Amino acid sequence: MKVVTINGSPNKNGNTATALDAVTAALRENGIETERIEIGTKAIHGCIACGRCFEMQNRRCVLDDDMLNGSLETLFNADGVVVGSPVHYAGIGGALKSYLDRAFFVASANGSLMRHKAGAGVVAVRRGGEIAAWEQLNKYFTISEMFMASSHYWNMVFGLEPGECKGDGEGMQGMQILGENLAWLVKALANGKATLPPAREKIMTNFIR
């Protein structure tokens, strides 16, 4: 069983990474393999709503983007995902949003590839806007029929300088608990895979006639 963590921060060793490291440590202690996807400072184009992923059905985006297409199979083959982001203007990082928009759209276009995986979002913040950013991450999971793991508080850590969030005892403990709960959820889903609800053809309703 494997969980992919996505570091949506341009700072590879910042507080977002520190929070994800704590989740990762708890996952590994509970027998779950992990792999990190680094968004970093790579230029990631936003979705252009061309719909080609529905036409191609090859689990890739038509845009020539090695960062995205090179990591999609890792994401789709995992049993769970933890997405970490810094807070930028009370939202997630721009490059991460572009990545998630396209990755989850490709997943939807190719048969709901994220469906029934385990997921969780994590944010690192200096002062404010963390709830809005965290809820933004959660929307990718809930629209994809994923199962979300939780902790003893909302999944956030506070800090400005790299590693400063280690002084946020409650936040770091929350990351540990999140990893433990996510490990249990991944195992429970694996054990109950045969009894998961069947997929249904989606009804699309437009409100303007």
XYZ file of N, CA and C in Angstrom:
627
model
N 0.840 -1.190 0.000
C 0.000 0.000 0.000
C 0.881 1.249 0.000
N 0.402 2.261 -0.751
C 1.265 3.424 -0.970
C 0.456 4.714 -0.937
N 1.044 5.731 -0.311
C 0.462 7.067 -0.285
C 1.446 8.037 -0.919
N 0.951 8.860 -1.826
C 1.749 9.892 -2.466
C 1.516 11.211 -1.735
N 2.589 11.906 -1.411
C 2.471 13.248 -0.848
C 2.906 14.248 -1.906
N 2.169 15.339 -2.018
C 2.462 16.377 -3.004
C 2.841 17.658 -2.267
N 4.057 18.117 -2.490
C 4.506 19.373 -1.899
C 4.250 20.492 -2.896
N 3.207 21.277 -2.627
C 2.837 22.349 -3.536
C 3.557 23.649 -3.286
N 4.570 23.632 -2.441
C 5.318 24.849 -2.133
C 6.502 25.009 -3.074
N 6.832 26.248 -3.461
C 8.058 26.467 -4.238
C 9.310 26.257 -3.400
N 9.161 26.174 -2.092
C 10.281 25.936 -1.180
C 10.309 24.449 -0.813
N 11.268 23.726 -1.351
C 11.331 22.280 -1.159
C 11.526 21.896 0.301
N 12.139 22.766 1.089
C 12.443 22.445 2.486
C 11.756 23.405 3.462
N 10.618 23.948 3.068
C 9.903 24.891 3.910
C 8.960 24.208 4.889
N 8.044 24.990 5.432
C 7.135 24.470 6.446
C 6.111 23.487 5.880
N 5.729 23.661 4.618
C 4.827 22.688 3.990
C 5.492 21.320 3.950
N 6.750 21.282 3.530
C 7.499 20.031 3.483
C 7.672 19.443 4.875
N 7.924 20.290 5.871
C 8.090 19.809 7.247
C 6.820 19.146 7.747
N 5.671 19.746 7.439
C 4.395 19.151 7.824
C 4.181 17.816 7.123
N 4.473 17.777 5.830
C 4.320 16.524 5.075
C 5.278 15.452 5.579
N 6.467 15.857 5.993
C 7.433 14.894 6.532
C 6.882 14.212 7.787
N 6.188 14.984 8.618
C 5.609 14.406 9.829
C 4.512 13.409 9.494
N 3.693 13.725 8.486
C 2.662 12.788 8.043
C 3.310 11.532 7.470
N 4.342 11.755 6.652
C 5.050 10.641 6.025
C 5.662 9.707 7.062
N 6.262 10.272 8.096
C 6.887 9.451 9.138
C 5.852 8.551 9.807
N 4.681 9.102 10.096
C 3.631 8.306 10.728
C 3.112 7.222 9.787
N 3.011 7.531 8.519
C 2.570 6.533 7.539
C 3.551 5.366 7.479
N 4.829 5.688 7.399
C 5.847 4.643 7.294
C 5.918 3.797 8.563
N 5.740 4.438 9.712
C 5.734 3.689 10.975
C 4.582 2.699 11.031
N 3.559 2.970 10.235
C 2.396 2.088 10.197
C 2.360 1.225 8.934
N 3.517 1.066 8.306
C 3.650 0.106 7.221
C 3.192 0.568 5.854
N 3.036 1.885 5.661
C 2.592 2.409 4.377
C 3.780 3.010 3.623
N 3.985 2.592 2.387
C 5.028 3.152 1.541
C 4.627 4.562 1.107
N 5.601 5.450 0.945
C 5.306 6.817 0.519
C 6.224 7.250 -0.621
N 5.745 8.226 -1.372
C 6.540 8.854 -2.430
C 6.131 10.315 -2.519
N 7.095 11.199 -2.758
C 6.846 12.632 -2.797
C 6.846 13.151 -4.231
N 5.887 13.982 -4.562
C 5.869 14.741 -5.809
C 6.134 16.198 -5.449
N 7.171 16.780 -6.035
C 7.545 18.159 -5.752
C 7.059 19.068 -6.886
N 6.167 19.992 -6.547
C 5.738 20.977 -7.539
C 6.834 22.016 -7.743
N 7.432 22.482 -6.634
C 8.572 23.375 -6.691
C 8.323 24.651 -7.472
N 9.316 25.049 -8.243
C 9.227 26.285 -9.024
C 8.984 26.001 -10.502
N 8.533 24.808 -10.813
C 8.289 24.437 -12.210
C 7.095 25.205 -12.766
N 7.190 25.563 -14.048
C 6.088 26.252 -14.717
C 5.031 25.228 -15.109
N 3.863 25.333 -14.516
C 2.775 24.408 -14.793
C 1.600 25.200 -15.339
N 1.231 24.922 -16.569
C 0.154 25.656 -17.233
C -1.187 25.269 -16.619
N -2.080 26.224 -16.545
C -3.431 25.933 -16.078
C -4.223 25.157 -17.122
N -5.314 24.546 -16.698
C -6.192 23.816 -17.616
C -6.790 24.786 -18.625
N -6.797 24.404 -19.918
C -7.359 25.261 -20.961
C -8.743 24.784 -21.395
N -9.311 23.830 -20.672
C -10.682 23.355 -20.915
C -10.905 22.909 -22.358
N -9.910 22.229 -22.922
C -10.029 21.777 -24.310
C -10.808 20.474 -24.435
N -10.878 19.709 -23.339
C -11.609 18.449 -23.371
C -10.896 17.315 -24.069
N -9.646 17.518 -24.456
C -8.935 16.478 -25.199
C -8.671 15.233 -24.347
N -8.574 15.403 -23.028
C -8.329 14.226 -22.183
C -9.492 13.250 -22.264
N -10.707 13.747 -22.507
C -11.862 12.870 -22.685
C -11.795 12.148 -24.030
N -11.217 12.808 -25.021
C -11.101 12.205 -26.352
C -9.973 11.177 -26.403
N -8.836 11.513 -25.805
C -7.646 10.656 -25.914
C -7.753 9.406 -25.058
N -8.293 9.532 -23.846
C -8.436 8.391 -22.942
C -7.103 7.658 -22.719
N -6.019 8.412 -22.550
C -4.708 7.792 -22.362
C -4.064 8.175 -21.038
N -4.884 8.699 -20.113
C -4.435 9.032 -18.769
C -3.353 10.108 -18.768
N -3.399 10.986 -19.790
C -2.447 12.083 -19.887
C -3.181 13.352 -20.311
N -2.525 14.491 -20.061
C -3.034 15.777 -20.528
C -2.411 16.079 -21.881
N -3.185 16.715 -22.768
C -2.690 17.012 -24.109
C -1.558 18.037 -24.072
N -1.508 18.894 -23.046
C -0.430 19.874 -22.953
C 0.892 19.161 -22.665
N 1.936 19.573 -23.365
C 3.243 18.931 -23.228
C 3.904 19.424 -21.945
N 3.623 18.746 -20.863
C 4.071 19.173 -19.544
C 4.631 17.959 -18.815
N 5.964 17.828 -18.810
C 6.590 16.659 -18.193
C 6.331 16.610 -16.692
N 6.219 17.779 -16.055
C 5.969 17.803 -14.618
C 4.657 17.109 -14.299
N 3.609 17.437 -15.061
C 2.295 16.837 -14.817
C 2.244 15.404 -15.324
N 2.425 15.222 -16.613
C 2.263 13.894 -17.207
C 3.260 12.886 -16.657
N 4.431 13.368 -16.248
C 5.435 12.463 -15.699
C 5.087 11.931 -14.319
N 4.112 12.551 -13.658
C 3.762 12.118 -12.305
C 2.372 11.522 -12.184
N 1.596 11.568 -13.259
C 0.197 11.138 -13.158
C 0.052 9.662 -12.801
N 0.866 8.801 -13.395
C 0.724 7.374 -13.086
C 1.063 7.094 -11.624
N 2.045 7.826 -11.094
C 2.361 7.691 -9.666
C 1.144 8.045 -8.826
N 0.475 9.121 -9.192
C -0.715 9.562 -8.464
C -1.862 8.572 -8.623
N -2.122 8.140 -9.840
C -3.267 7.277 -10.101
C -3.099 5.874 -9.518
N -1.862 5.415 -9.400
C -1.618 4.068 -8.890
C -1.521 4.006 -7.367
N -1.507 5.145 -6.714
C -1.394 5.176 -5.256
C -2.728 4.837 -4.600
N -2.649 4.417 -3.350
C -3.861 4.129 -2.579
C -4.393 5.374 -1.877
N -3.543 6.377 -1.731
C -3.951 7.607 -1.079
C -3.044 8.745 -1.459
N -3.475 9.967 -1.146
C -2.697 11.154 -1.475
C -2.860 12.191 -0.367
N -1.754 12.842 -0.035
C -1.774 13.983 0.877
C -1.221 15.171 0.108
N -2.022 16.216 -0.022
C -1.605 17.405 -0.756
C -1.286 18.515 0.232
N -0.064 19.025 0.175
C 0.354 20.105 1.055
C 0.553 21.390 0.286
N 0.122 22.507 0.882
C 0.275 23.788 0.208
C 0.581 24.899 1.200
N 1.382 25.874 0.779
C 1.467 27.116 1.547
C 0.192 27.904 1.313
N -0.008 28.948 2.073
C -1.186 29.797 1.896
C -0.769 31.075 1.169
N -1.318 31.280 -0.026
C -1.047 32.463 -0.826
C -2.348 33.228 -1.016
N -2.444 34.404 -0.452
C -3.657 35.214 -0.567
C -4.899 34.404 -0.173
N -4.811 33.720 0.944
C -5.909 32.928 1.509
C -6.338 31.787 0.590
N -5.415 31.298 -0.236
C -5.700 30.163 -1.108
C -4.450 29.327 -1.279
N -4.568 28.255 -2.051
C -3.414 27.399 -2.293
C -2.501 28.040 -3.325
N -1.272 27.562 -3.439
C -0.313 28.091 -4.400
C -0.803 27.947 -5.830
N -0.470 28.913 -6.680
C -0.959 28.930 -8.052
C -0.505 27.738 -8.878
N 0.762 27.367 -8.772
C 1.265 26.221 -9.540
C 0.575 24.940 -9.095
N 0.345 24.807 -7.789
C -0.342 23.625 -7.282
C -1.767 23.568 -7.802
N -2.457 24.696 -7.833
C -3.830 24.699 -8.340
C -3.869 24.252 -9.794
N -2.935 24.767 -10.607
C -2.874 24.343 -12.008
C -2.647 22.840 -12.110
N -1.749 22.324 -11.274
C -1.460 20.885 -11.267
C -2.701 20.081 -10.895
N -3.350 20.460 -9.804
C -4.508 19.695 -9.328
C -5.678 19.792 -10.289
N -5.921 20.977 -10.847
C -7.013 21.126 -11.808
C -6.853 20.140 -12.960
N -5.663 20.071 -13.503
C -5.440 19.211 -14.667
C -5.366 17.742 -14.277
N -4.692 17.429 -13.174
C -4.561 16.028 -12.766
C -5.925 15.414 -12.436
N -6.734 16.129 -11.695
C -8.040 15.588 -11.316
C -8.996 15.559 -12.502
N -8.813 16.472 -13.459
C -9.644 16.445 -14.657
C -9.283 15.253 -15.533
N -7.989 14.979 -15.666
C -7.558 13.783 -16.406
C -8.089 12.525 -15.722
N -8.042 12.505 -14.398
C -8.566 11.352 -13.658
C -10.042 11.155 -13.935
N -10.800 12.242 -13.948
C -12.229 12.165 -14.226
C -12.499 11.700 -15.646
N -11.703 12.192 -16.591
C -11.901 11.866 -18.005
C -11.578 10.414 -18.327
N -10.819 9.767 -17.471
C -10.385 8.391 -17.738
C -11.015 7.376 -16.791
N -12.206 7.660 -16.322
C -12.937 6.681 -15.521
C -12.820 6.865 -14.028
N -12.770 8.112 -13.568
C -12.746 8.402 -12.127
C -11.588 7.692 -11.426
N -10.373 7.987 -11.845
C -9.192 7.272 -11.356
C -8.843 7.588 -9.906
N -9.387 8.674 -9.349
C -9.134 8.994 -7.945
C -10.246 8.461 -7.034
N -11.263 7.890 -7.609
C -12.425 7.423 -6.851
C -12.033 6.362 -5.822
N -12.520 6.530 -4.606
C -12.339 5.600 -3.492
C -10.891 5.494 -3.013
N -10.060 6.476 -3.359
C -8.749 6.571 -2.725
C -8.898 7.359 -1.433
N -7.889 7.275 -0.575
C -7.873 8.061 0.652
C -7.138 9.373 0.386
N -7.603 10.444 1.000
C -6.967 11.731 0.757
C -6.990 12.647 1.960
N -6.095 13.613 1.950
C -6.060 14.638 2.991
C -5.294 15.839 2.473
N -5.694 17.017 2.925
C -4.998 18.241 2.587
C -4.313 18.816 3.812
N -3.156 19.451 3.598
C -2.362 20.042 4.666
C -1.928 21.428 4.221
N -2.017 22.419 5.110
C -1.559 23.761 4.754
C -0.577 24.284 5.793
N 0.363 25.092 5.299
C 1.320 25.784 6.167
C 1.106 27.278 5.982
N 1.004 28.008 7.083
C 0.611 29.402 7.008
C 1.418 30.243 7.998
N 1.673 31.493 7.617
C 2.320 32.403 8.549
C 1.327 32.907 9.589
N 0.135 33.369 9.095
C -0.788 33.996 10.036
C -2.257 33.699 9.763
N -2.756 33.915 8.533
C -4.185 33.765 8.267
C -4.468 33.254 6.868
N -5.733 32.922 6.614
C -6.168 32.412 5.317
C -6.095 30.907 5.205
N -5.697 30.246 6.310
C -5.459 28.801 6.252
C -6.727 27.984 6.039
N -7.845 28.406 6.640
C -9.079 27.635 6.505
C -9.559 27.634 5.060
N -9.519 28.797 4.405
C -9.942 28.890 3.007
C -9.071 28.023 2.113
N -7.764 28.031 2.356
C -6.854 27.216 1.540
C -7.098 25.727 1.773
N -7.282 25.352 3.026
C -7.518 23.939 3.354
C -8.813 23.442 2.717
N -9.865 24.254 2.806
C -11.137 23.868 2.198
C -11.024 23.769 0.681
N -10.178 24.605 0.087
C -9.954 24.528 -1.353
C -9.362 23.175 -1.736
N -8.413 22.691 -0.948
C -7.851 21.365 -1.207
C -8.913 20.273 -1.056
N -9.727 20.382 -0.033
C -10.720 19.336 0.240
C -11.721 19.162 -0.897
N -11.960 20.214 -1.646
C -12.940 20.137 -2.737
C -12.499 19.176 -3.839
N -11.193 19.037 -4.048
C -10.720 18.073 -5.048
C -11.060 16.646 -4.616
N -10.981 16.381 -3.334
C -11.260 15.040 -2.827
C -12.752 14.728 -2.865
N -13.553 15.689 -2.423
C -14.978 15.402 -2.282
C -15.687 15.263 -3.622
N -15.231 15.976 -4.651
C -15.877 15.842 -5.956
C -15.451 14.557 -6.659
N -14.415 13.902 -6.121
C -13.868 12.696 -6.754
C -14.271 11.412 -6.035
N -15.198 11.496 -5.085
C -15.632 10.328 -4.306
C -14.480 9.692 -3.530
N -13.565 10.529 -3.056
C -12.481 10.032 -2.225
C -12.915 10.027 -0.760
N -12.219 9.244 0.042
C -12.470 9.189 1.475
C -11.397 10.009 2.180
N -11.810 10.926 3.037
C -10.873 11.865 3.644
C -10.511 11.459 5.068
N -9.221 11.509 5.357
C -8.733 11.278 6.716
C -8.713 12.607 7.463
N -8.843 12.534 8.766
C -8.845 13.738 9.586
C -7.873 13.581 10.747
N -7.755 14.649 11.538
C -6.876 14.633 12.690
C -7.638 15.192 13.894
N -6.911 15.618 14.937
C -7.582 16.138 16.126
C -7.885 17.627 16.002
N -7.474 18.240 14.888
C -7.756 19.639 14.588
C -7.626 19.762 13.082
N -7.946 20.925 12.549
C -7.785 21.092 11.119
C -6.309 20.998 10.751
N -6.054 20.467 9.544
C -4.695 20.079 9.162
C -3.848 21.280 8.753
N -3.292 21.973 9.746
C -2.506 23.164 9.457
C -1.369 23.315 10.458
N -0.293 23.938 9.991
C 0.817 24.298 10.870
C 1.145 25.757 10.641
N 1.693 26.411 11.669
C 2.010 27.828 11.598
C 3.527 28.037 11.651
N 4.014 28.946 10.782
C 5.429 29.270 10.778
C 5.781 30.096 9.561
N 6.839 30.866 9.667
C 7.304 31.686 8.543
C 8.613 31.153 7.982
N 9.651 31.149 8.777
C 10.954 30.660 8.309
C 10.926 29.138 8.179
N 11.717 28.573 7.254
C 11.744 27.122 7.076
C 11.987 26.383 8.389
N 11.128 25.437 8.709
C 11.261 24.638 9.918
C 10.666 25.276 11.157
N 10.214 26.521 11.053
C 9.666 27.214 12.217
C 8.415 26.523 12.755
N 7.688 25.838 11.876
C 6.455 25.168 12.301
C 6.724 24.037 13.296
N 7.985 23.608 13.423
C 8.299 22.580 14.418
C 7.998 23.068 15.829
N 7.948 24.382 15.995
C 7.594 24.953 17.283
C 6.100 24.986 17.533
N 5.315 24.658 16.527
C 3.862 24.572 16.661
C 3.523 23.151 17.109
N 3.568 22.942 18.430
C 3.390 21.590 18.951
C 2.061 20.974 18.587
N 0.988 21.765 18.673
C -0.339 21.227 18.351
C -0.445 20.876 16.876
N 0.092 21.768 16.022
C 0.032 21.512 14.592
C 0.825 20.285 14.182
N 2.034 20.127 14.727
C 2.867 18.982 14.374
C 2.299 17.683 14.919
N 1.709 17.740 16.114
C 1.037 16.540 16.620
C -0.130 16.168 15.703
N -0.815 17.198 15.201
C -1.906 16.947 14.264
C -1.441 16.227 13.015
N -0.250 16.550 12.533
C 0.288 15.878 11.356
C 0.567 14.407 11.652
N 1.085 14.137 12.838
C 1.338 12.754 13.234
C 0.035 11.962 13.304
N -0.959 12.537 13.949
C -2.253 11.856 14.069
C -2.895 11.670 12.702
N -2.759 12.674 11.848
C -3.289 12.548 10.489
C -2.654 11.365 9.772
N -1.332 11.222 9.883
C -0.650 10.100 9.251
C -1.109 8.763 9.791
N -1.318 8.688 11.088
C -1.784 7.443 11.704
C -3.196 7.098 11.232
N -4.076 8.113 11.221
C -5.451 7.874 10.777
C -5.516 7.530 9.295
N -4.664 8.184 8.502
C -4.642 7.904 7.069
C -4.137 6.492 6.799
N -3.144 6.055 7.547
C -2.637 4.687 7.392
C -3.740 3.677 7.677
N -4.496 3.916 8.760
C -5.609 3.011 9.075
C -6.643 3.011 7.968
N -6.955 4.197 7.434
C -7.971 4.303 6.386
C -7.537 3.567 5.124
N -6.282 3.722 4.738
C -5.771 3.031 3.549
C -5.897 1.515 3.713
N -5.544 1.021 4.890
C -5.643 -0.418 5.147
C -7.093 -0.871 5.155
N -7.973 -0.089 5.748
C -9.392 -0.447 5.806
C -9.997 -0.487 4.403
N -9.614 0.469 3.556
C -10.121 0.477 2.190
C -9.616 -0.726 1.403
N -8.365 -1.101 1.641
C -7.818 -2.280 0.958
C -8.573 -3.534 1.378
N -8.876 -3.648 2.663
C -9.582 -4.827 3.168
C -11.038 -4.878 2.705
N -11.626 -3.687 2.490
C -13.040 -3.656 2.103
C -13.279 -3.359 0.645
N -12.245 -3.497 -0.168
C -12.344 -3.119 -1.584
C -13.465 -3.852 -2.312
N -13.675 -5.098 -1.980
C -14.695 -5.889 -2.676
C -16.107 -5.410 -2.384
N -16.293 -4.664 -1.308
C -17.636 -4.240 -0.924
C -17.889 -2.748 -1.148
N -16.969 -2.061 -1.806
C -17.162 -0.647 -2.081
C -18.341 -0.441 -3.035
N -19.065 0.665 -2.916
C -20.212 0.911 -3.799
C -19.789 0.957 -5.263
N -20.647 0.507 -6.162
C -20.304 0.525 -7.588
C -20.337 1.946 -8.145
N -19.620 2.149 -9.235
C -19.632 3.446 -9.908
C -20.956 3.624 -10.642
N -21.402 4.853 -10.725
C -22.639 5.172 -11.435
C -22.355 6.200 -12.533
N -23.100 6.112 -13.609
C -22.971 7.096 -14.662
C -23.468 8.440 -14.134
N -22.658 9.474 -14.297
C -22.978 10.772 -13.712
C -24.061 11.487 -14.504
N -25.036 12.019 -13.794
C -26.063 12.858 -14.386
C -25.558 14.298 -14.389
N -25.529 14.911 -15.545
C -25.064 16.297 -15.673
C -26.285 17.197 -15.839
N -26.450 18.166 -14.959
C -27.594 19.071 -14.992
C -27.106 20.511 -15.164
N -27.630 21.173 -16.195
C -27.364 22.589 -16.406
C -28.594 23.383 -15.981
N -28.405 24.514 -15.352
C -29.515 25.237 -14.761
C -30.061 26.342 -15.660
N -29.393 26.626 -16.783
C -29.889 27.614 -17.731
C -30.436 26.879 -18.933
N -31.700 27.106 -19.244
C -32.364 26.395 -20.352
C -32.512 27.296 -21.569
